[in-house]
Each structure stands twice: as structure tokens, then as C-alpha cells.
Short mmCIF file of C-alpha atoms in Angstrom, two decimals:
data_model
loop_
_atom_site.label_atom_id
_atom_site.label_comp_id
_atom_site.label_asym_id
_atom_site.label_seq_id
_atom_site.Cartn_x
_atom_site.Cartn_y
_atom_site.Cartn_z
CA MET A 1013 55.86 -34.23 47.00
CA ILE A 1014 54.26 -30.89 47.54
CA LEU A 1015 54.94 -29.83 43.94
CA ARG A 1016 53.36 -33.01 42.62
CA SER A 1017 50.24 -32.37 44.66
CA LEU A 1018 50.01 -28.86 43.29
CA THR A 1019 50.22 -30.00 39.70
CA VAL A 1020 47.54 -32.63 40.16
CA TYR A 1021 45.15 -30.36 42.04
CA LYS A 1022 42.66 -28.45 39.88
CA PRO A 1023 40.52 -25.81 41.54
CA ARG A 1024 36.78 -26.13 40.94
CA ILE A 1025 35.04 -23.18 39.30
CA HIS A 1026 31.45 -22.48 40.41
CA ARG A 1027 29.34 -21.19 37.53
CA PRO A 1028 26.01 -19.35 37.93
CA VAL A 1029 23.09 -21.68 37.21
CA SER A 1030 21.29 -19.21 34.93
CA GLN A 1031 24.40 -18.62 32.80
CA SER A 1032 25.12 -22.32 32.45
CA LEU A 1033 21.53 -22.93 31.38
CA LEU A 1034 21.70 -20.21 28.73
CA ILE A 1035 24.81 -21.58 27.05
CA SER A 1036 24.11 -25.27 27.47
CA SER A 1037 23.87 -27.49 24.41
CA THR A 1038 20.42 -28.61 25.56
CA LEU A 1039 19.10 -25.05 25.25
CA VAL A 1040 20.77 -24.63 21.86
CA GLN A 1041 19.01 -27.78 20.61
CA THR A 1042 15.71 -26.68 22.13
CA LEU A 1043 15.90 -23.33 20.32
CA ASN A 1044 16.90 -24.93 17.00
CA LEU A 1045 19.85 -22.58 16.66
CA SER A 1046 21.90 -22.55 13.49
CA SER A 1047 25.68 -22.95 13.44
CA THR A 1048 26.04 -19.17 13.16
CA GLU A 1049 23.84 -18.64 16.22
CA THR A 1050 25.80 -21.26 18.15
CA GLN A 1051 28.98 -19.35 17.36
CA ASP A 1052 27.35 -16.19 18.69
CA TYR A 1053 26.52 -17.99 21.92
CA GLU A 1054 30.11 -19.12 22.24
CA LYS A 1055 31.32 -15.61 21.47
CA PHE A 1056 29.22 -14.09 24.26
CA ASN A 1057 29.65 -17.04 26.63
CA PRO A 1058 29.95 -15.51 30.12
CA LEU A 1059 31.91 -18.60 31.15
CA LYS A 1060 34.71 -17.39 28.84
CA HIS A 1061 34.21 -13.63 29.34
CA LYS A 1062 34.12 -11.96 32.73
CA ASP A 1063 31.93 -9.11 31.45
CA TRP A 1064 28.21 -9.55 31.43
CA LEU A 1065 26.10 -9.43 28.27
CA SER A 1066 25.44 -5.86 27.27
CA PRO A 1067 22.06 -4.79 25.81
CA THR A 1068 23.74 -4.49 22.41
CA GLN A 1069 25.00 -8.08 22.61
CA MET A 1070 21.54 -9.31 23.61
CA ILE A 1071 19.98 -7.46 20.69
CA LYS A 1072 22.46 -9.03 18.28
CA ILE A 1073 21.57 -12.52 19.50
CA PHE A 1074 17.88 -11.93 18.70
CA GLN A 1075 18.65 -10.34 15.36
CA ASN A 1076 20.71 -13.34 14.29
CA LEU A 1077 18.14 -15.97 15.26
CA LYS A 1078 17.42 -18.15 12.27
CA ASP A 1079 14.08 -19.34 13.62
CA PRO A 1080 11.91 -16.48 15.00
CA ASN A 1081 9.72 -19.05 16.76
CA SER A 1082 12.48 -19.46 19.34
CA ALA A 1083 12.50 -15.74 20.22
CA PHE A 1084 10.06 -15.99 23.12
CA ASN A 1085 11.81 -18.96 24.78
CA LEU A 1086 15.13 -17.19 24.41
CA TRP A 1087 13.76 -13.96 25.88
CA THR A 1088 12.34 -15.97 28.83
CA GLN A 1089 15.79 -17.35 29.58
CA ILE A 1090 17.61 -14.05 29.13
CA SER A 1091 15.11 -12.20 31.35
CA LYS A 1092 16.22 -14.43 34.28
CA ARG A 1093 19.81 -13.22 34.08
CA LYS A 1094 21.19 -10.76 36.61
CA ASP A 1095 22.59 -8.60 33.81
CA TYR A 1096 19.20 -8.35 32.10
CA ASN A 1097 18.70 -4.63 31.56
CA PRO A 1098 16.15 -4.21 28.72
CA ASN A 1099 15.69 -1.09 26.67
CA GLU A 1100 13.29 -0.06 23.93
CA GLU A 1101 15.52 -1.39 21.16
CA LEU A 1102 15.66 -4.84 22.73
CA TYR A 1103 11.89 -4.96 23.21
CA SER A 1104 11.40 -3.83 19.61
CA VAL A 1105 13.66 -6.55 18.23
CA VAL A 1106 11.97 -9.28 20.28
CA ILE A 1107 8.47 -8.15 19.27
CA ASN A 1108 9.45 -7.87 15.60
CA ARG A 1109 10.78 -11.44 15.67
CA LEU A 1110 7.58 -12.60 17.40
CA GLY A 1111 5.60 -10.78 14.71
CA GLU A 1112 7.52 -12.67 12.02
CA SER A 1113 6.43 -15.95 13.60
CA LYS A 1114 2.90 -14.56 14.15
CA ASN A 1115 3.13 -15.46 17.82
CA PHE A 1116 0.68 -12.80 18.98
CA ALA A 1117 -0.02 -14.53 22.30
CA ALA A 1118 3.65 -14.13 23.17
CA ILE A 1119 3.54 -10.45 22.14
CA GLU A 1120 0.62 -9.89 24.53
CA THR A 1121 2.50 -11.65 27.33
CA LEU A 1122 5.59 -9.55 26.70
CA MET A 1123 3.56 -6.33 26.61
CA GLU A 1124 1.99 -7.16 29.99
CA ARG A 1125 5.42 -7.91 31.40
CA ILE A 1126 6.72 -4.57 30.11
CA LYS A 1127 3.81 -2.79 31.77
CA LEU A 1128 4.59 -4.42 35.12
CA GLU A 1129 8.37 -4.01 35.00
CA ARG A 1130 8.52 -0.43 33.76
CA ASN A 1131 12.29 -0.77 33.40
CA CYS A 1132 12.46 1.77 30.59
CA ARG A 1133 10.39 4.47 28.98
CA LEU A 1134 8.93 3.60 25.60
CA SER A 1135 8.39 6.01 22.74
CA ASP A 1136 5.41 6.51 20.47
CA GLY A 1137 7.43 4.89 17.66
CA PHE A 1138 7.60 1.64 19.64
CA PHE A 1139 3.82 1.47 20.02
CA TYR A 1140 3.32 2.48 16.39
CA SER A 1141 5.35 -0.59 15.42
CA VAL A 1142 3.37 -2.88 17.76
CA ILE A 1143 0.04 -1.55 16.47
CA LYS A 1144 1.24 -2.01 12.89
CA ILE A 1145 2.12 -5.66 13.61
CA TYR A 1146 -1.29 -6.27 15.18
CA GLY A 1147 -3.14 -4.60 12.32
CA ASN A 1148 -1.18 -5.31 9.13
CA VAL A 1149 0.46 -8.63 10.00
CA GLY A 1150 -2.09 -10.26 12.27
CA GLY A 1151 -5.33 -8.62 11.20
CA ARG A 1152 -6.08 -8.12 14.90
CA ILE A 1153 -7.76 -4.76 14.61
CA ASN A 1154 -9.28 -4.88 18.10
CA LYS A 1155 -5.85 -5.41 19.67
CA ALA A 1156 -4.50 -2.49 17.65
CA VAL A 1157 -7.26 -0.24 19.05
CA GLU A 1158 -6.74 -1.58 22.58
CA THR A 1159 -2.99 -0.93 22.37
CA LEU A 1160 -3.64 2.65 21.24
CA PHE A 1161 -5.85 3.42 24.26
CA ASP A 1162 -3.56 1.45 26.61
CA MET A 1163 -0.51 3.60 25.80
CA PRO A 1164 -1.04 6.03 28.75
CA ASN A 1165 -0.71 3.02 31.10
CA TYR A 1166 2.87 2.72 29.83
CA LYS A 1167 3.39 6.43 30.51
CA CYS A 1168 3.41 7.20 26.81
CA TRP A 1169 0.92 9.31 24.87
CA PRO A 1170 0.20 8.59 21.19
CA SER A 1171 1.11 11.01 18.45
CA VAL A 1172 -1.41 12.10 15.84
CA LYS A 1173 0.47 9.86 13.38
CA THR A 1174 -0.25 6.73 15.46
CA PHE A 1175 -3.83 7.84 16.06
CA ASN A 1176 -4.44 8.41 12.34
CA PHE A 1177 -2.87 5.05 11.49
CA VAL A 1178 -5.46 3.30 13.66
CA LEU A 1179 -8.27 5.36 12.13
CA ASN A 1180 -7.12 4.50 8.62
CA LEU A 1181 -6.80 0.83 9.59
CA LEU A 1182 -10.43 0.83 10.72
CA VAL A 1183 -11.61 2.55 7.54
CA ASN A 1184 -9.73 0.13 5.30
CA THR A 1185 -11.26 -2.83 7.14
CA LYS A 1186 -14.72 -1.20 6.93
CA GLN A 1187 -15.25 -0.99 10.69
CA PHE A 1188 -17.03 2.33 10.34
CA ASP A 1189 -18.85 2.23 13.69
CA VAL A 1190 -15.56 1.80 15.56
CA VAL A 1191 -14.03 4.68 13.56
CA HIS A 1192 -16.49 7.11 15.15
CA GLU A 1193 -15.78 5.78 18.65
CA VAL A 1194 -12.02 6.10 18.21
CA TYR A 1195 -12.44 9.59 16.74
CA LEU A 1196 -14.44 10.69 19.79
CA GLY A 1197 -11.66 9.33 22.02
CA ALA A 1198 -9.08 11.70 20.60
CA SER A 1199 -9.40 14.18 23.46
CA LYS A 1200 -8.83 11.43 26.07
CA LEU A 1201 -5.54 10.60 24.36
CA GLY A 1202 -4.51 14.25 24.08
CA ILE A 1203 -4.77 14.18 20.28
CA GLU A 1204 -5.25 17.43 18.39
CA ILE A 1205 -7.29 16.72 15.25
CA ASP A 1206 -5.51 17.61 12.01
CA ALA A 1207 -6.47 17.66 8.31
CA CYS A 1208 -5.18 14.11 7.78
CA CYS A 1209 -7.50 12.85 10.52
CA LEU A 1210 -10.51 14.57 8.98
CA ASN A 1211 -9.57 13.24 5.55
CA ILE A 1212 -9.65 9.70 6.94
CA ILE A 1213 -13.11 10.36 8.38
CA VAL A 1214 -14.26 11.71 5.00
CA LYS A 1215 -12.90 8.60 3.28
CA GLY A 1216 -14.75 6.35 5.72
CA LEU A 1217 -18.04 8.19 5.23
CA CYS A 1218 -17.66 8.05 1.44
CA LYS A 1219 -16.92 4.34 1.53
CA CYS A 1220 -20.09 3.60 3.47
CA GLY A 1221 -22.16 5.87 1.21
CA LYS A 1222 -22.83 8.66 3.72
CA LEU A 1223 -22.01 11.53 1.38
CA ASP A 1224 -24.17 14.05 3.22
CA SER A 1225 -22.13 13.42 6.36
CA ALA A 1226 -18.93 13.69 4.30
CA PHE A 1227 -20.00 17.19 3.18
CA GLN A 1228 -20.71 18.06 6.83
CA VAL A 1229 -17.16 17.05 7.77
CA LEU A 1230 -15.91 19.14 4.84
CA ASP A 1231 -17.68 22.13 6.39
CA GLU A 1232 -16.17 21.18 9.76
CA PHE A 1233 -12.56 21.79 8.63
CA PRO A 1234 -12.46 25.55 9.44
CA LYS A 1235 -13.99 24.89 12.88
CA GLN A 1236 -11.05 22.57 13.65
CA ASN A 1237 -8.58 25.18 12.40
CA CYS A 1238 -7.84 22.95 9.42
CA LYS A 1239 -7.98 23.53 5.69
CA PRO A 1240 -9.25 20.86 3.28
CA ASN A 1241 -6.71 19.84 0.67
CA VAL A 1242 -6.93 18.36 -2.80
CA ARG A 1243 -7.21 14.85 -1.32
CA THR A 1244 -10.31 15.86 0.63
CA PHE A 1245 -12.13 17.08 -2.45
CA SER A 1246 -10.92 14.21 -4.67
CA THR A 1247 -12.24 11.63 -2.21
CA ILE A 1248 -15.73 13.13 -2.23
CA MET A 1249 -15.61 13.63 -6.02
CA CYS A 1250 -14.79 9.96 -6.54
CA ALA A 1251 -17.75 8.91 -4.38
CA LEU A 1252 -20.08 11.28 -6.27
CA CYS A 1253 -18.92 9.93 -9.66
CA ASP A 1254 -19.39 6.35 -8.49
CA ARG A 1255 -22.96 7.27 -7.56
CA GLY A 1256 -23.49 8.93 -10.95
CA SER A 1257 -23.73 12.44 -9.51
CA ILE A 1258 -21.28 13.91 -11.98
CA GLN A 1259 -22.80 17.41 -11.87
CA GLU A 1260 -22.21 17.61 -8.11
CA ALA A 1261 -18.63 16.47 -8.69
CA LEU A 1262 -18.12 19.25 -11.27
CA GLY A 1263 -19.64 21.70 -8.80
CA LEU A 1264 -17.12 20.56 -6.21
CA LEU A 1265 -14.36 21.45 -8.68
CA GLU A 1266 -15.68 25.01 -8.77
CA ARG A 1267 -15.75 25.08 -4.96
CA MET A 1268 -12.10 24.00 -4.92
CA GLU A 1269 -11.15 26.92 -7.15
CA LYS A 1270 -13.06 29.38 -4.97
CA GLU A 1271 -11.35 28.10 -1.81
CA GLY A 1272 -7.91 28.29 -3.42
CA VAL A 1273 -7.28 24.53 -3.56
CA GLU A 1274 -5.45 23.55 -6.74
CA PRO A 1275 -6.78 20.35 -8.38
CA ASP A 1276 -4.16 17.81 -9.37
CA THR A 1277 -3.98 15.11 -12.04
CA ILE A 1278 -5.88 12.62 -9.86
CA THR A 1279 -8.75 15.08 -9.51
CA PHE A 1280 -9.04 15.48 -13.28
CA ASN A 1281 -8.75 11.72 -13.79
CA ILE A 1282 -11.72 11.17 -11.50
CA LEU A 1283 -13.84 13.70 -13.40
CA ILE A 1284 -12.85 12.39 -16.86
CA SER A 1285 -13.65 8.84 -15.74
CA GLY A 1286 -17.03 9.92 -14.36
CA LEU A 1287 -17.90 11.71 -17.60
CA ARG A 1288 -16.78 8.71 -19.66
CA LYS A 1289 -19.04 6.35 -17.73
CA GLN A 1290 -22.00 8.58 -18.60
CA GLY A 1291 -21.02 8.76 -22.27
CA ARG A 1292 -20.15 12.47 -22.06
CA VAL A 1293 -16.98 12.10 -24.10
CA GLU A 1294 -16.75 15.67 -25.38
CA GLU A 1295 -16.99 17.07 -21.86
CA GLY A 1296 -14.28 14.64 -20.79
CA ILE A 1297 -12.03 15.92 -23.58
CA GLU A 1298 -12.73 19.50 -22.46
CA VAL A 1299 -11.70 18.60 -18.91
CA PHE A 1300 -8.54 17.03 -20.36
CA LYS A 1301 -7.77 20.26 -22.22
CA LYS A 1302 -8.41 22.24 -19.04
CA LEU A 1303 -5.88 20.08 -17.24
CA MET A 1304 -3.30 20.77 -19.94
CA HIS A 1305 -3.94 24.53 -19.82
CA ARG A 1306 -3.44 24.54 -16.04
CA GLY A 1307 0.03 23.12 -16.46
CA CYS A 1308 -0.79 19.78 -14.80
CA ASP A 1309 1.02 16.83 -16.29
CA PRO A 1310 -1.46 14.13 -17.34
CA ASN A 1311 -0.37 10.63 -16.40
CA ALA A 1312 -1.00 7.31 -18.15
CA GLY A 1313 -4.37 7.03 -16.39
CA THR A 1314 -5.51 10.38 -17.79
CA TYR A 1315 -4.73 9.41 -21.39
CA GLN A 1316 -6.37 6.01 -20.94
CA GLU A 1317 -9.60 7.52 -19.62
CA VAL A 1318 -9.90 9.85 -22.65
CA LEU A 1319 -9.02 7.01 -25.02
CA TYR A 1320 -11.59 4.67 -23.48
CA GLY A 1321 -14.18 7.42 -23.86
CA LEU A 1322 -13.47 7.72 -27.60
CA LEU A 1323 -13.58 3.95 -28.00
CA LYS A 1324 -16.84 3.69 -26.09
CA ALA A 1325 -18.33 6.34 -28.43
CA LYS A 1326 -17.07 4.25 -31.42
CA ARG A 1327 -14.96 7.15 -32.64
CA PHE A 1328 -12.18 4.86 -33.77
CA VAL A 1329 -10.46 7.24 -36.19
CA ASP A 1330 -10.27 9.88 -33.44
CA ALA A 1331 -9.06 7.17 -31.07
CA ILE A 1332 -6.18 6.30 -33.43
CA GLY A 1333 -5.18 9.96 -33.61
CA PHE A 1334 -5.23 10.17 -29.82
CA MET A 1335 -3.19 6.97 -29.53
CA SER A 1336 -0.60 8.47 -31.86
CA MET A 1337 -0.34 11.52 -29.58
CA MET A 1338 0.02 9.26 -26.54
CA ILE A 1339 2.85 7.31 -28.13
CA ASP A 1340 4.63 10.53 -29.15
CA ARG A 1341 4.52 11.62 -25.49
CA GLY A 1342 5.94 8.33 -24.26
CA VAL A 1343 2.66 6.82 -23.00
CA ASN A 1344 1.84 3.34 -24.28
CA PRO A 1345 -1.84 2.44 -24.77
CA SER A 1346 -3.05 -0.65 -22.93
CA PHE A 1347 -3.61 -4.04 -24.53
CA GLU A 1348 -7.35 -3.57 -24.05
CA SER A 1349 -7.15 -0.31 -26.03
CA TYR A 1350 -5.49 -2.03 -28.99
CA LYS A 1351 -8.03 -4.82 -28.85
CA LEU A 1352 -10.99 -2.42 -28.88
CA VAL A 1353 -9.49 -0.36 -31.71
CA ILE A 1354 -8.88 -3.41 -33.90
CA CYS A 1355 -12.36 -4.79 -33.27
CA GLY A 1356 -13.89 -1.37 -33.96
CA LEU A 1357 -11.98 -0.89 -37.21
CA CYS A 1358 -13.04 -4.33 -38.39
CA GLU A 1359 -16.64 -3.61 -37.43
CA GLN A 1360 -16.66 -0.41 -39.48
CA ASN A 1361 -14.55 -1.86 -42.34
CA LEU A 1362 -11.78 0.71 -41.79
CA THR A 1363 -9.07 -1.69 -42.88
CA GLY A 1364 -6.67 1.03 -44.00
CA GLN A 1365 -5.80 1.80 -40.36
CA LEU A 1366 -5.23 -1.80 -39.26
CA ASP A 1367 -1.63 -1.94 -40.42
CA TRP A 1368 -0.52 1.04 -38.26
CA VAL A 1369 -2.38 -0.22 -35.19
CA LEU A 1370 -0.98 -3.74 -35.55
CA LYS A 1371 2.59 -2.48 -35.92
CA GLN A 1372 2.30 -0.25 -32.85
CA MET A 1373 0.80 -3.08 -30.86
CA VAL A 1374 3.67 -5.45 -31.62
CA LYS A 1375 6.23 -2.68 -31.15
CA HIS A 1376 5.04 -2.14 -27.58
CA GLY A 1377 5.25 -5.81 -26.68
CA PHE A 1378 1.65 -6.97 -27.19
CA ALA A 1379 0.85 -10.07 -29.24
CA PRO A 1380 -2.60 -10.23 -30.88
CA ARG A 1381 -4.62 -13.22 -29.77
CA MET A 1382 -6.19 -15.78 -32.09
CA GLY A 1383 -9.61 -14.14 -31.95
CA MET A 1384 -8.15 -10.80 -33.03
CA TRP A 1385 -6.24 -12.39 -35.93
CA LYS A 1386 -9.42 -14.13 -37.03
CA ARG A 1387 -11.39 -10.88 -36.90
CA MET A 1388 -8.75 -9.02 -38.96
CA VAL A 1389 -8.46 -11.77 -41.61
CA GLU A 1390 -12.25 -11.95 -42.01
CA CYS A 1391 -12.41 -8.17 -42.34
CA LEU A 1392 -9.66 -8.05 -44.97
CA LEU A 1393 -11.22 -10.90 -46.97
CA ARG A 1394 -14.60 -9.22 -46.83
CA ASP A 1395 -13.12 -5.94 -47.94
CA SER A 1396 -11.30 -7.65 -50.83
CA SER A 1397 -14.49 -9.43 -51.86
CA ASP A 1398 -16.48 -6.20 -51.80
CA ARG A 1399 -13.95 -4.53 -54.09
CA CYS A 1400 -14.20 -7.35 -56.59
CA LYS A 1401 -18.00 -7.06 -56.66
CA ARG A 1402 -18.05 -3.30 -57.21
CA PRO A 1403 -19.25 -2.36 -60.78
CA SER A 1404 -16.71 -0.49 -62.90
CA ILE A 1405 -17.03 1.85 -65.92
CA GLU A 1406 -14.42 1.73 -68.68
CA LEU A 1407 -13.71 5.19 -70.03
CA GLU A 1408 -10.97 5.81 -72.59
CA GLY A 1409 -8.93 2.87 -71.36
CA THR A 1410 -9.22 3.84 -67.67
CA VAL A 1411 -11.07 1.70 -65.20
CA ILE A 1412 -12.97 3.78 -62.64
CA GLU A 1413 -14.51 2.08 -59.65
CA GLU A 1414 -17.99 3.25 -58.80
CA LYS A 1415 -18.21 4.43 -55.19
CA SER A 1416 -20.44 2.37 -52.99
CA SER A 1417 -23.64 3.95 -51.78
CA TYR A 1418 -22.62 3.32 -48.17
#
């Protein structure tokens, strides 16, 4: 009788309410979990395992979420557990998933919660990631700036890398007034200005057309114990060329040489392009030769700038010779180059060169369009007709064509 009672009796197990809620099927349905995620829940089910969820197990659950929209609800439930012991990696994973779903309100809520809890110390890399999500993913530039200046409240000071990222973000979004304010706040954040920071300021000033101020910042480099690099000079050169001040740009090249800053291929490309736009083709070719003598390797952009200069000057025969050199060096002319050469040859009745150009064009994967075919056929027919009309002189059985006066 006693044995029968023992076999029938089943002891009742009391489960924690928070754990039951986490693993319940209702929560799984609410979070729209996939079959894989459901298996993960079963795997880490505290009802089946005596051990609590470790931070690594929690991180894996968030990483495997199929729908990032459920990340905030899941974090809310997990944060109620007794074994909830967050670290930087967990916060990073949750915020990255929230960034994927563009749930920026949830990110702000989580950041405020982190500030209040202060359960773990956060690194500059963590805030760099948050700022990047605000700026690049959400376009929330103001929140990116606010997060930068709020970092000390989390007992973390920004690195110059994070500071420069925010500066560059402001320049790229043309918020030039805010750039100056953030730059002045460097000392409050314990930032030591470096050459990269000054280069960003120079870029911002050039973009808003304040070239005089850009030159002032250039003079400011030594005072900040920094040395301008090739990027500094190239940025100002590009702005000068865009404004048509090519002589000032060439003068800046001389200043570079005096200060021991070696120009690179990009620098020469900027100058050749500026000279081309002003029709100073020969000077552009001289700059190209100077680049070659210095041992710099011209890139595809360099060749194209020289070629476009020759085409703009209607020096089509020279352009064909230059194209041949490009091809020999493994640089393929652009489709636009072929188009301009063909049109120019037809315009000047230089039909003898059309065959080579057409073959090279097709060889490099470009197909002439109908308008180009029409132009070439008209040119060839016109040339054939002109030959038929030319007067000839018969001399001792030999027909000699009289050269045209043009």
C-alpha cells in the first residue's frame, strides 16, 4: 500500500516566474523566433539545466535572432533575470541588432539604462560603434555629437579616432558651423589635436569655399606640433583648381617640395586635371612627365586626364599615340575616350586611323553605338566620294592623283 502511494505521488517542482516567462511558447511567438532560435531556447532552458545563462550564452541568443526587431523585447526580458550580468560585448551585440532594425529609440533607452546601471566599464571602441550607427546608419548626426560629449558620463573618454570620426561626419554632411564647435570642444574631452584632425578641418573649409581660412590652418600645423602631409596640400590644391586658381595650385606644389612633402599620384592628377580644364594641355603633359621622372606610378586617372586634354585640344593623332602607350602599359581608355576619338577622326577626315581605334575598342569590350556607326559610315562614304572626284593626270601609263589643296 505504501509502495503504491509512492509510485503514484509526483513531487511538484516550483519554477522561477521570470525563467518560465522567458522560455514560454507565448514569448517565442511574440518574438517571432525561427525554428533555430527555438532550439537555442530549449538548449539553454534553465528548467532543464541547473546552471544559469552565462553572458556568452546570452550573446549567442541575440546573435542568432532571425528578426532584429525582437532584440529590444528580448533584452527587456533577459534583464529581469537574476543571472543577468551584462558586459560590453553583450551591449554591443544588442545595439548592433537594434541598429539593423533602425530602432534608434530603443538604442537611446538602452544607453540611458547603461548609464544608470554602470554594471561594467565601456571602452572607446563601444562608443565608436554607437556613434557610427547613429551617423552612418541613421543619419542622426546630432545624436552622434551628443554621444561623443556624453562619453565622460559613462566614465569613458573618447580617443582622437572617435573624435575625428565625428568631425569627418560633420564635414561630409556639410554642417560646417557645428564642426567648429566640436573642434573647440576637444580640450574638454581631453583630445590632443593631430594632423588628421587638422586635415579634416582643412577639408571642411575647402568645401565651403573658405580657402583663406584653409591656408591659415595650414600655417597652424607647426603650432600644434603637427606636420602637414600630402593629403593636406592635395585638398587645398583641388579646391584651388576647382576655383580656377591653377597658378596658386602650382605654387603650392613648390611649397610642398620646400617643406619636404613628397607629392603623390593624386596630387599630380589634380594638377593635370586643373590644367586640362583651362586648355593648358602642354603644361599638363609636362606635369605628367615630371610625375614619371619622380618615380611615381601614374594610375588610370592620370592617363585619362592627359588623354582628355589631347582630345579637348583636337589633337586626335597625338591622342591615338597616347592611347597606344596606355594600352601597352595595361591601362584601357574609357568608352568616352573612344567615342571622342572616333568623332574627331571623322570630323577631320582622318579615316586611315579608324580601323585601329575600332579594333581596340571592341577588343576592350566596348560596342560602338548606332550614332558612332552612322558617323563612321558617312565619313568613309564621303572620303570615297572625294577620291572619285579628284582630277588625275595620265603620264606614261601611270595614273597620278592630284593632291587636294586642303
